[in-house]
Amino acid sequence: MTAIFNWNMLTKTRPSKTKNRVKQNNSSKAKVDVTPAQTDEETPSLASGMRLICTQENLATHLDLVSHAVPTKPTHPILGNVLLIANHETQKVQLSVFDLNLGIQTSFDAKVQASGELTIPVGILSDIVAKLSRGDITLVNQSPLNTEETEDNHPEKVEAGQNQIMTLIATTGRYQVRGLPTEEFPPIPEVNSMLKVRVPVEALQAGIKGTLIATTSDETKRILTGIHFKIESNGIEFAATDGHRLAVINTSLSGFKKKKQTEITEPLEFTVPAKALVELERILSSRTSVEPVELFYEESKGLIEFRWGTQRLVSRCLEGAYPAYQELLKQDFKQQVTLEKAPLIKALERIAVLADKKEKSVSIRLNSEAQQVCLSLFREFGNGREEMTACINSDSDMSVSFNIKYLLEGVKVIASAEIQMQLTQKDGPAILVPFGNREQPNILMDAQYLLMPIFKE
């Protein structure tokens, strides 16, 4: 789905005098001036404007957290910036990035001497801060830019709508970066929903990781570029398909009601872009807190929000009806083959060396009498063959071929010591499900990974 925001509508509450500044800002939005180090006592104290002191580690960590939401090629210069708001009353700094579809916001403690806000290109700011030594950093916003073309270097009052200059003072040097007027920054939408679903972090991560591999990057199949959520009172179902495979993860919410949450009377269904969930999973992987993630969904606006602690991620959902994937799972999968996961992965990785775009199918032949599975891939220049011990619950032998990349990815996301492959018939689809000991037994989760076969002539 393309961004449906109207830029003029976004900025209609902003002062009109800022609208014609975009072109002149493009060439100077990342201008940097480096001058010798300056002590805190020498730093001019502004009568108005932001001033704060924070640690390099805090600023670098939180900039990295939000910076991934910035598009590679922003449709407007301001969308490549981070909005930094310092609050003297709360002694906190808030960082926000929003590309009109995905917004990430975070905050951290700092010594805020004067409240204020500014927007700075997030890429260059992140690079500067990441390379500084650990220690305190002082941030001040002022105008004009301190260069040799400036008649004087005294800080002036920052007017509304005026280009702002962020001055960053560290122990080893002093940097200045030109920003854009804060009035141009589009606010991250508020998700107004009475429904709040509290999801354990591990369950949310398992659902995202287990289905993300089955999404497509083909923009002509827009609805398939995301993960479909189905939320009921006792659990969440995650589903993704690219037309060749289907991944479905069911996680339970039963027994997880430490705090009251809204009762779900009817299932909620929506599809979240894969990009947003990649960022969510990345951020959650670095969390140390065991507190759950709060999920809010506003159907009228098509918005989903994930909130935890002082951080939030807001995404616009994908429009359109998701395919009726449950019908594919209702087939009669009569034959079951159980294999150890680790040896199967190794065998597939070895055979995959022979695969390329021209030939990528691996043949799986079942030998029920010997209780063995044979994996093979044939090429003009050579071939590969692997045999494995398996538990086959059928008296008849059969063979089927699958895309080896899809099969290997499916085996890897099944979180158990063994894999059970359920088959219908020759050249029919197969379902992979976990079997034996689970990698995370504390998570009540069912996984199904369906593969469509490759037909051999």
CSV table of N, CA, C and O in Angstrom, one decimal, residues 347-434:
chain,number,residue,atom,x,y,z
A,347,ALA,N,22.1,-32.0,6.3
A,347,ALA,CA,22.0,-32.7,5.0
A,347,ALA,C,21.5,-31.8,3.9
A,347,ALA,O,22.0,-31.8,2.8
A,348,LEU,N,20.5,-31.0,4.2
A,348,LEU,CA,19.9,-30.1,3.2
A,348,LEU,C,20.9,-29.0,2.9
A,348,LEU,O,21.0,-28.6,1.7
A,349,GLU,N,21.7,-28.5,3.8
A,349,GLU,CA,22.7,-27.5,3.6
A,349,GLU,C,23.8,-28.0,2.6
A,349,GLU,O,24.3,-27.3,1.8
A,350,ARG,N,24.2,-29.3,2.8
A,350,ARG,CA,25.2,-29.8,1.9
A,350,ARG,C,24.7,-30.0,0.5
A,350,ARG,O,25.3,-29.6,-0.5
A,351,ILE,N,23.5,-30.5,0.3
A,351,ILE,CA,22.9,-30.7,-1.0
A,351,ILE,C,22.6,-29.3,-1.7
A,351,ILE,O,22.7,-29.2,-2.9
A,352,ALA,N,22.3,-28.3,-0.9
A,352,ALA,CA,21.9,-27.0,-1.4
A,352,ALA,C,23.1,-26.4,-2.1
A,352,ALA,O,22.9,-25.4,-2.9
A,353,VAL,N,24.3,-26.8,-1.9
A,353,VAL,CA,25.5,-26.3,-2.6
A,353,VAL,C,25.3,-26.5,-4.1
A,353,VAL,O,25.8,-25.7,-4.9
A,354,LEU,N,24.6,-27.5,-4.5
A,354,LEU,CA,24.4,-27.8,-6.0
A,354,LEU,C,23.3,-27.0,-6.6
A,354,LEU,O,23.2,-27.0,-7.8
A,355,ALA,N,22.5,-26.4,-5.8
A,355,ALA,CA,21.3,-25.7,-6.3
A,355,ALA,C,21.6,-24.3,-6.8
A,355,ALA,O,22.5,-23.7,-6.4
A,356,ASP,N,20.8,-23.9,-7.8
A,356,ASP,CA,20.9,-22.5,-8.3
A,356,ASP,C,19.5,-22.1,-8.8
A,356,ASP,O,18.5,-22.9,-8.6
A,357,LYS,N,19.4,-21.0,-9.5
A,357,LYS,CA,18.1,-20.6,-10.0
A,357,LYS,C,17.6,-21.5,-11.1
A,357,LYS,O,16.4,-21.7,-11.2
A,358,LYS,N,18.5,-22.2,-11.8
A,358,LYS,CA,18.0,-23.1,-12.8
A,358,LYS,C,17.5,-24.4,-12.3
A,358,LYS,O,16.5,-25.0,-12.7
A,359,GLU,N,18.1,-25.0,-11.3
A,359,GLU,CA,17.7,-26.2,-10.6
A,359,GLU,C,17.8,-26.1,-9.1
A,359,GLU,O,18.8,-25.9,-8.5
A,360,LYS,N,16.6,-26.0,-8.5
A,360,LYS,CA,16.5,-25.8,-7.1
A,360,LYS,C,15.6,-26.7,-6.3
A,360,LYS,O,15.3,-26.5,-5.2
A,361,SER,N,15.3,-27.8,-7.0
A,361,SER,CA,14.4,-28.8,-6.3
A,361,SER,C,15.1,-30.0,-5.7
A,361,SER,O,16.0,-30.5,-6.4
A,362,VAL,N,14.8,-30.3,-4.5
A,362,VAL,CA,15.3,-31.5,-3.9
A,362,VAL,C,14.3,-32.6,-3.9
A,362,VAL,O,13.1,-32.4,-3.6
A,363,SER,N,14.7,-33.8,-4.3
A,363,SER,CA,13.7,-34.9,-4.3
A,363,SER,C,13.8,-35.7,-2.9
A,363,SER,O,14.9,-36.0,-2.4
A,364,ILE,N,12.6,-36.0,-2.4
A,364,ILE,CA,12.6,-36.7,-1.1
A,364,ILE,C,11.9,-38.1,-1.4
A,364,ILE,O,10.7,-38.1,-1.8
A,365,ARG,N,12.6,-39.2,-1.2
A,365,ARG,CA,12.1,-40.5,-1.4
A,365,ARG,C,12.0,-41.3,-0.1
A,365,ARG,O,12.9,-41.3,0.7
A,366,LEU,N,10.8,-41.8,0.2
A,366,LEU,CA,10.5,-42.5,1.4
A,366,LEU,C,10.7,-44.0,1.2
A,366,LEU,O,10.1,-44.6,0.2
A,367,ASN,N,11.5,-44.7,2.1
A,367,ASN,CA,11.6,-46.1,2.0
A,367,ASN,C,11.1,-46.7,3.3
A,367,ASN,O,11.8,-46.7,4.4
A,368,SER,N,9.8,-47.1,3.3
A,368,SER,CA,9.2,-47.5,4.6
A,368,SER,C,9.8,-48.8,5.1
A,368,SER,O,9.8,-49.0,6.3
A,369,GLU,N,10.2,-49.7,4.3
A,369,GLU,CA,10.8,-50.9,4.7
A,369,GLU,C,12.1,-50.7,5.5
A,369,GLU,O,12.3,-51.3,6.6
A,370,ALA,N,12.9,-49.9,4.9
A,370,ALA,CA,14.2,-49.6,5.6
A,370,ALA,C,14.1,-48.5,6.6
A,370,ALA,O,15.1,-48.2,7.3
A,371,GLN,N,12.9,-47.8,6.7
A,371,GLN,CA,12.7,-46.7,7.6
A,371,GLN,C,13.8,-45.6,7.3
A,371,GLN,O,14.5,-45.2,8.2
A,372,GLN,N,14.0,-45.3,6.1
A,372,GLN,CA,14.9,-44.3,5.7
A,372,GLN,C,14.3,-43.3,4.7
A,372,GLN,O,13.3,-43.5,4.0
A,373,VAL,N,14.9,-42.1,4.7
A,373,VAL,CA,14.5,-41.0,3.8
A,373,VAL,C,15.8,-40.7,2.9
A,373,VAL,O,16.9,-40.5,3.5
A,374,CYS,N,15.6,-40.6,1.6
A,374,CYS,CA,16.7,-40.3,0.7
A,374,CYS,C,16.5,-38.9,0.1
A,374,CYS,O,15.4,-38.6,-0.4
A,375,LEU,N,17.4,-38.0,0.3
A,375,LEU,CA,17.4,-36.7,-0.3
A,375,LEU,C,18.4,-36.6,-1.5
A,375,LEU,O,19.5,-37.1,-1.3
A,376,SER,N,17.9,-36.1,-2.6
A,376,SER,CA,18.8,-36.1,-3.7
A,376,SER,C,18.5,-34.8,-4.6
A,376,SER,O,17.4,-34.3,-4.7
A,377,LEU,N,19.6,-34.4,-5.3
A,377,LEU,CA,19.5,-33.3,-6.2
A,377,LEU,C,20.5,-33.5,-7.3
A,377,LEU,O,21.7,-33.8,-7.1
A,378,PHE,N,19.9,-33.5,-8.6
A,378,PHE,CA,20.7,-33.9,-9.8
A,378,PHE,C,21.0,-32.7,-10.7
A,378,PHE,O,20.1,-31.9,-10.9
A,379,ARG,N,22.2,-32.6,-11.1
A,379,ARG,CA,22.6,-31.5,-12.1
A,379,ARG,C,23.4,-32.1,-13.2
A,379,ARG,O,23.8,-33.3,-13.1
A,380,GLU,N,23.6,-31.3,-14.3
A,380,GLU,CA,24.3,-31.8,-15.4
A,380,GLU,C,25.7,-32.2,-15.1
A,380,GLU,O,26.3,-33.1,-15.6
A,381,PHE,N,26.3,-31.4,-14.2
A,381,PHE,CA,27.7,-31.5,-13.9
A,381,PHE,C,28.0,-32.5,-12.7
A,381,PHE,O,29.1,-32.8,-12.3
A,382,GLY,N,26.9,-32.9,-12.0
A,382,GLY,CA,27.1,-33.8,-10.9
A,382,GLY,C,25.8,-33.9,-10.1
A,382,GLY,O,24.7,-33.4,-10.5
A,383,ASN,N,25.8,-34.6,-8.9
A,383,ASN,CA,24.6,-34.8,-8.1
A,383,ASN,C,25.0,-35.0,-6.7
A,383,ASN,O,26.2,-35.2,-6.3
A,384,GLY,N,24.0,-34.9,-5.8
A,384,GLY,CA,24.2,-35.1,-4.4
A,384,GLY,C,23.1,-36.0,-3.8
A,384,GLY,O,22.0,-36.0,-4.3
A,385,ARG,N,23.5,-36.8,-2.9
A,385,ARG,CA,22.5,-37.8,-2.3
A,385,ARG,C,22.8,-37.9,-0.8
A,385,ARG,O,24.0,-38.1,-0.4
A,386,GLU,N,21.8,-37.9,0.0
A,386,GLU,CA,21.9,-38.0,1.5
A,386,GLU,C,20.9,-39.0,1.9
A,386,GLU,O,19.7,-39.0,1.5
A,387,GLU,N,21.2,-39.9,2.8
A,387,GLU,CA,20.3,-40.9,3.4
A,387,GLU,C,20.2,-40.7,4.9
A,387,GLU,O,21.2,-40.5,5.6
A,388,MET,N,19.0,-40.7,5.4
A,388,MET,CA,18.8,-40.5,6.9
A,388,MET,C,17.8,-41.5,7.4
A,388,MET,O,16.9,-41.9,6.8
A,389,THR,N,18.0,-41.9,8.7
A,389,THR,CA,17.1,-42.7,9.4
A,389,THR,C,15.9,-41.9,9.8
A,389,THR,O,16.0,-40.7,10.2
A,390,ALA,N,14.7,-42.5,9.6
A,390,ALA,CA,13.4,-41.8,9.9
A,390,ALA,C,12.4,-42.8,10.4
A,390,ALA,O,12.6,-44.0,10.3
A,391,CYS,N,11.4,-42.2,11.0
A,391,CYS,CA,10.3,-43.0,11.4
A,391,CYS,C,9.1,-42.8,10.5
A,391,CYS,O,8.5,-41.7,10.5
A,392,ILE,N,8.8,-43.8,9.7
A,392,ILE,CA,7.8,-43.6,8.6
A,392,ILE,C,6.6,-44.5,9.0
A,392,ILE,O,6.7,-45.7,9.2
A,393,ASN,N,5.4,-43.9,9.1
A,393,ASN,CA,4.2,-44.7,9.6
A,393,ASN,C,3.4,-45.2,8.4
A,393,ASN,O,2.2,-45.4,8.5
A,394,SER,N,4.0,-45.5,7.3
A,394,SER,CA,3.3,-46.0,6.1
A,394,SER,C,4.0,-47.2,5.5
A,394,SER,O,5.2,-47.4,5.6
A,395,ASP,N,3.2,-48.1,4.9
A,395,ASP,CA,3.7,-49.2,4.3
A,395,ASP,C,4.1,-49.0,2.8
A,395,ASP,O,4.8,-49.8,2.2
A,396,SER,N,3.6,-47.9,2.3
A,396,SER,CA,3.9,-47.6,0.8
A,396,SER,C,5.0,-46.6,0.7
A,396,SER,O,5.1,-45.6,1.5
A,397,ASP,N,5.8,-46.8,-0.3
A,397,ASP,CA,6.9,-45.8,-0.6
A,397,ASP,C,6.3,-44.7,-1.5
A,397,ASP,O,5.4,-44.9,-2.3
A,398,MET,N,7.0,-43.6,-1.5
A,398,MET,CA,6.6,-42.4,-2.3
A,398,MET,C,7.7,-41.4,-2.4
A,398,MET,O,8.7,-41.5,-1.7
A,399,SER,N,7.6,-40.5,-3.4
A,399,SER,CA,8.6,-39.5,-3.5
A,399,SER,C,7.9,-38.2,-3.9
A,399,SER,O,6.8,-38.2,-4.5
A,400,VAL,N,8.5,-37.1,-3.5
A,400,VAL,CA,8.0,-35.7,-3.7
A,400,VAL,C,9.1,-34.8,-3.8
A,400,VAL,O,10.2,-35.0,-3.2
A,401,SER,N,9.0,-33.7,-4.6
A,401,SER,CA,10.1,-32.7,-4.7
A,401,SER,C,9.6,-31.3,-4.2
A,401,SER,O,8.5,-30.9,-4.5
A,402,PHE,N,10.5,-30.6,-3.6
A,402,PHE,CA,10.3,-29.3,-3.1
A,402,PHE,C,11.4,-28.3,-3.4
A,402,PHE,O,12.5,-28.8,-3.6
A,403,ASN,N,11.1,-27.0,-3.4
A,403,ASN,CA,12.1,-26.0,-3.5
A,403,ASN,C,13.0,-26.2,-2.2
A,403,ASN,O,12.6,-26.1,-1.1
A,404,ILE,N,14.3,-26.4,-2.4
A,404,ILE,CA,15.2,-26.7,-1.3
A,404,ILE,C,15.4,-25.5,-0.4
A,404,ILE,O,15.5,-25.7,0.8
A,405,LYS,N,15.4,-24.3,-0.9
A,405,LYS,CA,15.5,-23.1,-0.1
A,405,LYS,C,14.3,-23.0,0.9
A,405,LYS,O,14.4,-22.8,2.1
A,406,TYR,N,13.1,-23.2,0.3
A,406,TYR,CA,11.9,-23.1,1.1
A,406,TYR,C,11.8,-24.2,2.2
A,406,TYR,O,11.4,-24.0,3.3
A,407,LEU,N,12.3,-25.4,1.8
A,407,LEU,CA,12.2,-26.5,2.7
A,407,LEU,C,13.2,-26.3,3.9
A,407,LEU,O,12.9,-26.5,5.1
A,408,LEU,N,14.4,-25.8,3.5
A,408,LEU,CA,15.4,-25.6,4.6
A,408,LEU,C,15.0,-24.5,5.5
A,408,LEU,O,15.2,-24.6,6.7
A,409,GLU,N,14.5,-23.4,5.0
A,409,GLU,CA,14.0,-22.3,5.8
A,409,GLU,C,12.9,-22.8,6.8
A,409,GLU,O,12.8,-22.4,7.9
A,410,GLY,N,12.0,-23.6,6.3
A,410,GLY,CA,10.9,-24.1,7.1
A,410,GLY,C,11.4,-25.0,8.2
A,410,GLY,O,10.9,-24.9,9.3
A,411,VAL,N,12.3,-25.9,7.9
A,411,VAL,CA,12.9,-26.8,8.9
A,411,VAL,C,13.6,-25.9,10.0
A,411,VAL,O,13.4,-26.2,11.2
A,412,LYS,N,14.3,-24.9,9.7
A,412,LYS,CA,15.0,-24.1,10.6
A,412,LYS,C,14.1,-23.3,11.6
A,412,LYS,O,14.4,-23.1,12.8
A,413,VAL,N,12.9,-22.9,11.1
A,413,VAL,CA,12.0,-22.1,12.0
A,413,VAL,C,11.2,-23.0,12.9
A,413,VAL,O,10.5,-22.5,13.9
A,414,ILE,N,11.1,-24.3,12.7
A,414,ILE,CA,10.3,-25.2,13.5
A,414,ILE,C,11.2,-25.4,14.8
A,414,ILE,O,12.3,-25.9,14.8
A,415,ALA,N,10.6,-24.9,15.9
A,415,ALA,CA,11.4,-24.9,17.2
A,415,ALA,C,11.2,-26.2,18.0
A,415,ALA,O,10.5,-26.2,19.0
A,416,SER,N,11.8,-27.3,17.5
A,416,SER,CA,11.7,-28.5,18.3
A,416,SER,C,12.9,-29.4,17.9
A,416,SER,O,13.6,-29.1,16.9
A,417,ALA,N,13.2,-30.4,18.7
A,417,ALA,CA,14.3,-31.3,18.4
A,417,ALA,C,14.1,-32.2,17.2
A,417,ALA,O,15.1,-32.6,16.5
A,418,GLU,N,12.9,-32.5,16.9
A,418,GLU,CA,12.5,-33.3,15.7
A,418,GLU,C,11.5,-32.6,14.9
A,418,GLU,O,10.8,-31.8,15.3
A,419,ILE,N,11.5,-33.0,13.6
A,419,ILE,CA,10.5,-32.5,12.6
A,419,ILE,C,9.6,-33.6,12.1
A,419,ILE,O,10.1,-34.7,11.8
A,420,GLN,N,8.3,-33.3,12.1
A,420,GLN,CA,7.4,-34.3,11.5
A,420,GLN,C,6.9,-33.7,10.2
A,420,GLN,O,6.3,-32.6,10.2
A,421,MET,N,7.1,-34.5,9.1
A,421,MET,CA,6.6,-34.1,7.8
A,421,MET,C,5.3,-34.9,7.5
A,421,MET,O,5.4,-36.1,7.5
A,422,GLN,N,4.2,-34.2,7.3
A,422,GLN,CA,3.0,-34.8,7.0
A,422,GLN,C,2.7,-34.7,5.5
A,422,GLN,O,2.7,-33.6,5.0
A,423,LEU,N,2.4,-35.8,4.8
A,423,LEU,CA,2.2,-35.8,3.4
A,423,LEU,C,0.8,-36.3,3.0
A,423,LEU,O,0.2,-37.1,3.7
A,424,THR,N,0.4,-35.9,1.8
A,424,THR,CA,-0.9,-36.3,1.3
A,424,THR,C,-0.7,-37.5,0.4
A,424,THR,O,-1.2,-38.6,0.6
A,425,GLN,N,-0.1,-37.2,-0.7
A,425,GLN,CA,0.2,-38.2,-1.8
A,425,GLN,C,1.4,-37.7,-2.6
A,425,GLN,O,1.9,-36.7,-2.4
A,426,LYS,N,1.7,-38.5,-3.6
A,426,LYS,CA,2.8,-38.2,-4.5
A,426,LYS,C,2.5,-36.8,-5.2
A,426,LYS,O,1.4,-36.6,-5.7
A,427,ASP,N,3.5,-36.0,-5.2
A,427,ASP,CA,3.4,-34.7,-5.8
A,427,ASP,C,2.3,-33.8,-5.1
A,427,ASP,O,1.8,-32.9,-5.7
A,428,GLY,N,2.0,-34.1,-3.8
A,428,GLY,CA,1.1,-33.3,-3.1
A,428,GLY,C,1.8,-32.4,-2.1
A,428,GLY,O,3.0,-32.6,-1.9
A,429,PRO,N,1.1,-31.5,-1.5
A,429,PRO,CA,1.7,-30.6,-0.5
A,429,PRO,C,2.2,-31.3,0.8
A,429,PRO,O,1.7,-32.5,1.0
A,430,ALA,N,3.0,-30.7,1.5
A,430,ALA,CA,3.5,-31.3,2.8
A,430,ALA,C,3.4,-30.3,3.9
A,430,ALA,O,3.5,-29.1,3.6
A,431,ILE,N,3.2,-30.7,5.1
A,431,ILE,CA,3.2,-29.8,6.2
A,431,ILE,C,4.3,-30.2,7.2
A,431,ILE,O,4.4,-31.4,7.5
A,432,LEU,N,5.1,-29.3,7.7
A,432,LEU,CA,6.1,-29.5,8.7
A,432,LEU,C,5.6,-29.0,10.0
A,432,LEU,O,5.0,-27.9,10.1
A,433,VAL,N,5.7,-29.9,11.0
A,433,VAL,CA,5.2,-29.5,12.4
A,433,VAL,C,6.3,-29.9,13.4
A,433,VAL,O,7.1,-30.8,13.1
A,434,PRO,N,6.3,-29.2,14.6
A,434,PRO,CA,7.3,-29.6,15.6
A,434,PRO,C,6.9,-30.9,16.2
A,434,PRO,O,5.8,-31.4,16.3
